mmCIF file of C-alpha atoms in Angstrom:
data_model
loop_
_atom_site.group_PDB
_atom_site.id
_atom_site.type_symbol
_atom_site.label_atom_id
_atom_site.label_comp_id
_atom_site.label_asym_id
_atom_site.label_seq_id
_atom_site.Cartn_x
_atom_site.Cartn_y
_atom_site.Cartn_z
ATOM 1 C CA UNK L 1 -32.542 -87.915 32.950
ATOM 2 C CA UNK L 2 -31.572 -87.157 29.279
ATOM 3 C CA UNK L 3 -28.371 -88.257 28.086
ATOM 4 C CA UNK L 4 -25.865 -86.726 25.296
ATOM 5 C CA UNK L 5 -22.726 -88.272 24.559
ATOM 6 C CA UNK L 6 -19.821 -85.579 24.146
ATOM 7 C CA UNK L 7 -16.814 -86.495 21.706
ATOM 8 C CA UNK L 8 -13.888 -86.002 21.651
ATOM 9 C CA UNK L 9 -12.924 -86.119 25.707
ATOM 10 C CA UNK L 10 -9.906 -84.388 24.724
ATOM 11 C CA UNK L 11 -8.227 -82.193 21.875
ATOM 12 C CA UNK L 12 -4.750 -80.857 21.972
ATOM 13 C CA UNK L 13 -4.351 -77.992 18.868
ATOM 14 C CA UNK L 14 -1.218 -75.936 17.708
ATOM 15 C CA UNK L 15 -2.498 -72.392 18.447
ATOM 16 C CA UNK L 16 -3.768 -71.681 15.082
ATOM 17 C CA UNK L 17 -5.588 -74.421 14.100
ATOM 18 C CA UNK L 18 -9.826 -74.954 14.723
ATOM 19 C CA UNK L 19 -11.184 -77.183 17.045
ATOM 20 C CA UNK L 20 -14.528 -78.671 16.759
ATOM 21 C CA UNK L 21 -16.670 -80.566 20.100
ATOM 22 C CA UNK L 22 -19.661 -82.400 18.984
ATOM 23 C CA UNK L 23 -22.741 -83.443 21.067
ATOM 24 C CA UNK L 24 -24.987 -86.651 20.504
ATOM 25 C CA UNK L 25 -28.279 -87.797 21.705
ATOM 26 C CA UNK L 26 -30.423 -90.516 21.024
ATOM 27 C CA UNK L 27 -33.531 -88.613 21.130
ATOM 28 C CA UNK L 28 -34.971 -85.330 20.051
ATOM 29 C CA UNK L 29 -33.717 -82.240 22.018
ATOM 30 C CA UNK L 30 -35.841 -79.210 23.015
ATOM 31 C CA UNK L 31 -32.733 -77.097 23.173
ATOM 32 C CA UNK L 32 -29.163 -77.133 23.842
ATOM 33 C CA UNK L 33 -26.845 -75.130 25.666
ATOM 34 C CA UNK L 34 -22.800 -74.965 25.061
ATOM 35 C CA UNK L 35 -20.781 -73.992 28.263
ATOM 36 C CA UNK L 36 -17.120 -73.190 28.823
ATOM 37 C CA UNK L 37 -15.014 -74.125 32.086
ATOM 38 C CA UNK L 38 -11.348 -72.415 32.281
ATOM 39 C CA UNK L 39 -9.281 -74.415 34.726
ATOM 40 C CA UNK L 40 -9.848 -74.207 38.200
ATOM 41 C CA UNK L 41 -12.928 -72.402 37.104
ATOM 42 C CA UNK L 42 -16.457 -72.599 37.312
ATOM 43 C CA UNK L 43 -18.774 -73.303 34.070
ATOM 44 C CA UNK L 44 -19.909 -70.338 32.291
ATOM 45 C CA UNK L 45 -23.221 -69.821 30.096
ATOM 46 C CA UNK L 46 -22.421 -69.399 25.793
ATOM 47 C CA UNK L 47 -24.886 -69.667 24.269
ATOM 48 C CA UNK L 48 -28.138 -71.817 23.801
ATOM 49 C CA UNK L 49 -29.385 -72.985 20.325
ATOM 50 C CA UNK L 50 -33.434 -73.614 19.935
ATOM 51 C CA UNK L 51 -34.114 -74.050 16.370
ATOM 52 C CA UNK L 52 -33.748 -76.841 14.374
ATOM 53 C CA UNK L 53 -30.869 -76.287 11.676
ATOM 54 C CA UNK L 54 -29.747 -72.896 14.217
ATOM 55 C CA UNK L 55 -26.289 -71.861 13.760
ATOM 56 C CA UNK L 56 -24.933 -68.913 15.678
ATOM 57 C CA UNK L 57 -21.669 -67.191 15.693
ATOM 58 C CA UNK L 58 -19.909 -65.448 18.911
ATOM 59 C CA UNK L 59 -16.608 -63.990 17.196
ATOM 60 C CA UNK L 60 -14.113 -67.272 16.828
ATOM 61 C CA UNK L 61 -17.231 -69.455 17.754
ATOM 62 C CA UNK L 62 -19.992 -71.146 15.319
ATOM 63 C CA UNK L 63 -22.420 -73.233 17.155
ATOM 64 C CA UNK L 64 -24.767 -75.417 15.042
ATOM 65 C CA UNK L 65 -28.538 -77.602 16.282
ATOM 66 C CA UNK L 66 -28.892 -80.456 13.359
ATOM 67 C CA UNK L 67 -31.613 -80.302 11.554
ATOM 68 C CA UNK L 68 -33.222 -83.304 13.425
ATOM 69 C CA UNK L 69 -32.405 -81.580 16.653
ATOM 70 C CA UNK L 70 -30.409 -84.600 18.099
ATOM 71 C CA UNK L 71 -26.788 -83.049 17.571
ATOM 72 C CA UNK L 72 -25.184 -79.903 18.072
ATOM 73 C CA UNK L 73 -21.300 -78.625 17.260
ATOM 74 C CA UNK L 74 -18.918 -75.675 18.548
ATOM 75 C CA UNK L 75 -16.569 -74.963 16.263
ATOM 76 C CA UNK L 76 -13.519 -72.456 16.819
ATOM 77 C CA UNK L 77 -12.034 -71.092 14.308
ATOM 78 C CA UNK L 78 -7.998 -70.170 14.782
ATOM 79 C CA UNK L 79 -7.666 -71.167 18.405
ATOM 80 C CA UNK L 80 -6.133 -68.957 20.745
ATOM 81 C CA UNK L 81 -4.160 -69.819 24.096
ATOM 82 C CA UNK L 82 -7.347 -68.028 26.125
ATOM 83 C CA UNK L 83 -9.678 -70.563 24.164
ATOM 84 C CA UNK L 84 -8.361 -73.423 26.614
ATOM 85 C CA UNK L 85 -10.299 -74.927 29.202
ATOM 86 C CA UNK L 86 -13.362 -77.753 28.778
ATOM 87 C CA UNK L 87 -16.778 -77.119 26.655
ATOM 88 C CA UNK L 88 -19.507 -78.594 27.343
ATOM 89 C CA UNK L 89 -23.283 -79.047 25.830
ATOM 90 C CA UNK L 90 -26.002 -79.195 29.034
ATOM 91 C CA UNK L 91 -29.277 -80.460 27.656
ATOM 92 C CA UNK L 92 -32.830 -80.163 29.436
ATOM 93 C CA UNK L 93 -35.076 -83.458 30.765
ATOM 94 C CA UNK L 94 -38.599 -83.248 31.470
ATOM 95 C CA UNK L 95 -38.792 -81.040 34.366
ATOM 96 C CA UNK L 96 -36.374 -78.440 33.081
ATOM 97 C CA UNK L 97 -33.435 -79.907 34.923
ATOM 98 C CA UNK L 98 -29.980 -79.506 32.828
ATOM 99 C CA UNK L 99 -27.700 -82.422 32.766
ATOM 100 C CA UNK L 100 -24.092 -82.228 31.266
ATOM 101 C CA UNK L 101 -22.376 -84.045 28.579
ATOM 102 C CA UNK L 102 -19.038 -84.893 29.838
ATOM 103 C CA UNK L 103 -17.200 -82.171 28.015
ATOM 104 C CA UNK L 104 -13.975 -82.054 25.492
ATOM 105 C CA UNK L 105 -11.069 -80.805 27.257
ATOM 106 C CA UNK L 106 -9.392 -78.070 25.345
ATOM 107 C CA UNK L 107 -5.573 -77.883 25.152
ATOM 108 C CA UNK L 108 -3.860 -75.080 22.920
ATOM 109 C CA UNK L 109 -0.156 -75.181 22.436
ATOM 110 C CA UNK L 110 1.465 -71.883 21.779
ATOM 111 C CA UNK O 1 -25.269 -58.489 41.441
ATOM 112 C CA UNK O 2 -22.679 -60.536 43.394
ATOM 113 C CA UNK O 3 -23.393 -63.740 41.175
ATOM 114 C CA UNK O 4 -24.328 -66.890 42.895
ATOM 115 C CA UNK O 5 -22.320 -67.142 46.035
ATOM 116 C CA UNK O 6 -21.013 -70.458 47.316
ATOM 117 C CA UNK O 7 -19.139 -71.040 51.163
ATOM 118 C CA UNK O 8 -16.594 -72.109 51.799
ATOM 119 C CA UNK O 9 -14.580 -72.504 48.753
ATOM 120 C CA UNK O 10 -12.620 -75.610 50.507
ATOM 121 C CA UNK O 11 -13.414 -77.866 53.149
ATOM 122 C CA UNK O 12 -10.943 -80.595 54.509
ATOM 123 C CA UNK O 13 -12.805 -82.711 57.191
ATOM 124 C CA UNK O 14 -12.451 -86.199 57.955
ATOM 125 C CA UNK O 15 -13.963 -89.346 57.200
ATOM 126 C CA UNK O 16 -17.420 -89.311 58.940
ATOM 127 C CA UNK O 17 -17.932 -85.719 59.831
ATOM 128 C CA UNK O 18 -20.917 -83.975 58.569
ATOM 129 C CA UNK O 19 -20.305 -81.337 56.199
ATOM 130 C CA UNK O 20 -22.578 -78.723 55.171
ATOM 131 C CA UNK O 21 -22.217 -76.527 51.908
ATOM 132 C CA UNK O 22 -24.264 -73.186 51.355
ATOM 133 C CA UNK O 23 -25.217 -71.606 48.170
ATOM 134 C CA UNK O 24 -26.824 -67.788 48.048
ATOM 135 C CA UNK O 25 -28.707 -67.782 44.511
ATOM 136 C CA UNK O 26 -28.956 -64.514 42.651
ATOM 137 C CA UNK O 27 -31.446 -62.752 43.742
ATOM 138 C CA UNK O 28 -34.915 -63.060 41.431
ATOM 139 C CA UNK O 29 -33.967 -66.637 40.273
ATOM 140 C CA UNK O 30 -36.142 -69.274 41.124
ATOM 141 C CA UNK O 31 -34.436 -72.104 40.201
ATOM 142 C CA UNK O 32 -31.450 -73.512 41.934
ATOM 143 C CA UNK O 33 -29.452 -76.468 41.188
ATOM 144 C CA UNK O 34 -26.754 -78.386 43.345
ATOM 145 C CA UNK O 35 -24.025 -79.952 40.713
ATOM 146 C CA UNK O 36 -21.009 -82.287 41.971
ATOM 147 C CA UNK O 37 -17.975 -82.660 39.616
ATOM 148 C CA UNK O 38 -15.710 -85.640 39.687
ATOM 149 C CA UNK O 39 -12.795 -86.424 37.042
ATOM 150 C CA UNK O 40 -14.443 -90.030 36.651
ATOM 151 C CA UNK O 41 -18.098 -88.838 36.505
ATOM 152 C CA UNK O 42 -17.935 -85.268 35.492
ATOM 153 C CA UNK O 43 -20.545 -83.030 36.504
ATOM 154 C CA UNK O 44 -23.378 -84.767 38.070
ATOM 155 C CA UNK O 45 -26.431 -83.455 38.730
ATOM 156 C CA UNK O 46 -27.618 -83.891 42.533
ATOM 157 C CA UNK O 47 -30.713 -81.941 42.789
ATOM 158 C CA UNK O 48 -32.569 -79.219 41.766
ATOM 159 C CA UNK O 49 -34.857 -76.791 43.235
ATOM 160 C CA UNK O 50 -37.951 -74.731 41.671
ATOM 161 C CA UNK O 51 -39.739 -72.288 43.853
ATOM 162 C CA UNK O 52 -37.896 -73.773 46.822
ATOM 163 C CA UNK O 53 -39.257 -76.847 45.870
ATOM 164 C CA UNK O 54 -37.053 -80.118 45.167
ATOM 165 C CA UNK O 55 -38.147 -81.056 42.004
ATOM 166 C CA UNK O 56 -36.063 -83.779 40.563
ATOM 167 C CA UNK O 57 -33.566 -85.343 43.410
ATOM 168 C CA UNK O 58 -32.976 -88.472 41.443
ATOM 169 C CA UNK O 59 -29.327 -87.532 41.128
ATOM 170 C CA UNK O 60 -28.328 -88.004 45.472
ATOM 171 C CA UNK O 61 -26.279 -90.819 45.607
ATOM 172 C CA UNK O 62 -27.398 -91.830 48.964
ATOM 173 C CA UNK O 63 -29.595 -91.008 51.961
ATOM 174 C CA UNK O 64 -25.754 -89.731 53.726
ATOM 175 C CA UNK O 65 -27.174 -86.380 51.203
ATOM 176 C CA UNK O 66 -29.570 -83.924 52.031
ATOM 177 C CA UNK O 67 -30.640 -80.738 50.468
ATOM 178 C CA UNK O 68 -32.874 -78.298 51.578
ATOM 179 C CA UNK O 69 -34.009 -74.545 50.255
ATOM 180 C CA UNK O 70 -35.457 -73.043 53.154
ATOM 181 C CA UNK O 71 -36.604 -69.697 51.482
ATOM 182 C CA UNK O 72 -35.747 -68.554 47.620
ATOM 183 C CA UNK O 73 -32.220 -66.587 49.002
ATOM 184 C CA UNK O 74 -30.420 -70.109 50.597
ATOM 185 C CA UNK O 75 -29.998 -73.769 50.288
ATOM 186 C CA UNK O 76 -27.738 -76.177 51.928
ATOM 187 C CA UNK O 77 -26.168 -79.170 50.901
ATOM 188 C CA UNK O 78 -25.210 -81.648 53.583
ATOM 189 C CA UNK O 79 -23.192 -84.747 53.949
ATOM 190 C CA UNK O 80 -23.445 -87.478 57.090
ATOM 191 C CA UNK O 81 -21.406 -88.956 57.357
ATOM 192 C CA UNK O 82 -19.102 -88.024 54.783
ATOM 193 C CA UNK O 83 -17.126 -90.624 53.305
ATOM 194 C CA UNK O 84 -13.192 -90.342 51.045
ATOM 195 C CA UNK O 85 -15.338 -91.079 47.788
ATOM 196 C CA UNK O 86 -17.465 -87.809 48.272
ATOM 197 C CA UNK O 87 -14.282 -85.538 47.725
ATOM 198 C CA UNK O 88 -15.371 -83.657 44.713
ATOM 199 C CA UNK O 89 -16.474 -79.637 43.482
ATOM 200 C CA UNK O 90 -19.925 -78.936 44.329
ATOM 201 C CA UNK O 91 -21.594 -76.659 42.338
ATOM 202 C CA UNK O 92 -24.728 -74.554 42.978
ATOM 203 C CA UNK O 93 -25.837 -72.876 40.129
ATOM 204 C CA UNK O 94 -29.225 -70.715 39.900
ATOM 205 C CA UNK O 95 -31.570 -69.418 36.888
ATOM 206 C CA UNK O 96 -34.944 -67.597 35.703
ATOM 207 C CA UNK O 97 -37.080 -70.923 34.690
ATOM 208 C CA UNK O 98 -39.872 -70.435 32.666
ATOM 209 C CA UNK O 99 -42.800 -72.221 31.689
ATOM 210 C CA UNK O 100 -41.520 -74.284 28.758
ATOM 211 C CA UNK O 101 -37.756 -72.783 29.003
ATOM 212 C CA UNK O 102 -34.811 -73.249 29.801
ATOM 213 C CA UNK O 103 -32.505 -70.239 30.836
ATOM 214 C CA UNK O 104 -28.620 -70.488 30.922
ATOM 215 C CA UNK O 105 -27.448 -71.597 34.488
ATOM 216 C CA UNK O 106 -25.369 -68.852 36.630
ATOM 217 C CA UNK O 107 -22.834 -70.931 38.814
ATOM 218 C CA UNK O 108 -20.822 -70.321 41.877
ATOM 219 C CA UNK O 109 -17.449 -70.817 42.181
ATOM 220 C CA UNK O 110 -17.771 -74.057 44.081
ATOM 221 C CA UNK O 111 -16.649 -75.530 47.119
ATOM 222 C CA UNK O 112 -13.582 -78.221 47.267
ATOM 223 C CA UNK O 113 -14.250 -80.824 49.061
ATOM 224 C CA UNK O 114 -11.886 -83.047 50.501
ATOM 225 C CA UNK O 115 -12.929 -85.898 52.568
ATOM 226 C CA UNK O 116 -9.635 -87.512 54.396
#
């Protein structure tokens, strides 16, 4: 299936500060989609970029597609103690089927 | 709508049993998708279904996992025998798949397994 490399595996911030998750892959992309997992929780859908160059904004949240549609970046601006948990990017293969970087583990210290 | 409903939410059983997980997909999705989530491997895809039809099952580790999706409202995941290394979350996780796109997934709340 496709593959995307996810950096950093983990971030520890001073609540306060940004946080930025980036997403790599070797080829072009059709799409991109950015989930969030609280702990103990399950994954849930934010967003999914199309367009090459896209950037979208959900409050706190920026999400950008590179312009060769082979990267992709959540930013968070001024984390907050609910921002914690692990992001992930999920990227489609050939028959539709989503497989998962291996997600940036969020910590936020109050 | 209930969401995408998952049972149970643990299972303890012991090495060799056969274990059987069950996933309800929200009703009108057609696609379903059985995920398994490790701390050394992340989330893993195992297989997943389109019109009740496996479509990509590259991702079972081993013939001890089977999958079936009998009709578009259930699907079972099941494990014989079941060995310590297959303790893990198992997600199920159903969407609206179109021709040419990709919808955001809907997941369960998983089951815990843990295989003594």
């Amino acid at each position: 299936g496709q593959q995307v490399m996810q950096i950093p595996q983990y971030q520890h911030v001073q609540e306060g500060e940004d946080f930025t998750t980036y997403c790599n892959s070797s080829t072009t992309l059709s799409n991109i989609q950015w989930y969030k997992q609280r702990p103990g929780g399950h994954p849930v859908f934010l967003i999914q970029l199309v367009k090459s160059g896209e950037v979208k904004k959900q409050k706190r949240l920026t999400f950008q597609f590179g312009e060769a549609k082979k990267n992709s970046s959540l930013h968070i601006t001024a984390t907050q103690t609910t921002d914690v948990g692990t992001y992930f990017c999920a990227v489609s293969g050939s028959a539709r089927q989503l497989t998962f970087g291996s997600g940036t583990q969020l910590t936020v210290l109050p | 709508d209930a969401g995408v409903i998952q049972s149970p939410r643990h299972e303890v059983t012991e090495m060799g049993q056969e274990v059987t997980l069950r996933c309800k997909p929200i009703s009108g999705h057609n696609s379903l998708f059985w995920y398994r989530q490790t701390m050394m491997r992340g989330l893993e895809l195992l297989i997943y279904f389109n019109n009740n039809v496996p479509i990509d099952d590259s991702g079972m580790p081993e013939d001890r996992f089977s999958a079936k999706m009998p009709n578009a409202s259930f699907s079972t995941l099941k494990i014989q025998p079941s060995e310590p290394r297959d303790s893990a979350v198992y997600f199920c996780a159903s969407s609206w798949t179109r021709t040419g796109h990709n919808e955001k997934l809907f997941f369960g709340s998983g089951t815990q397994l843990s295989v003594l």
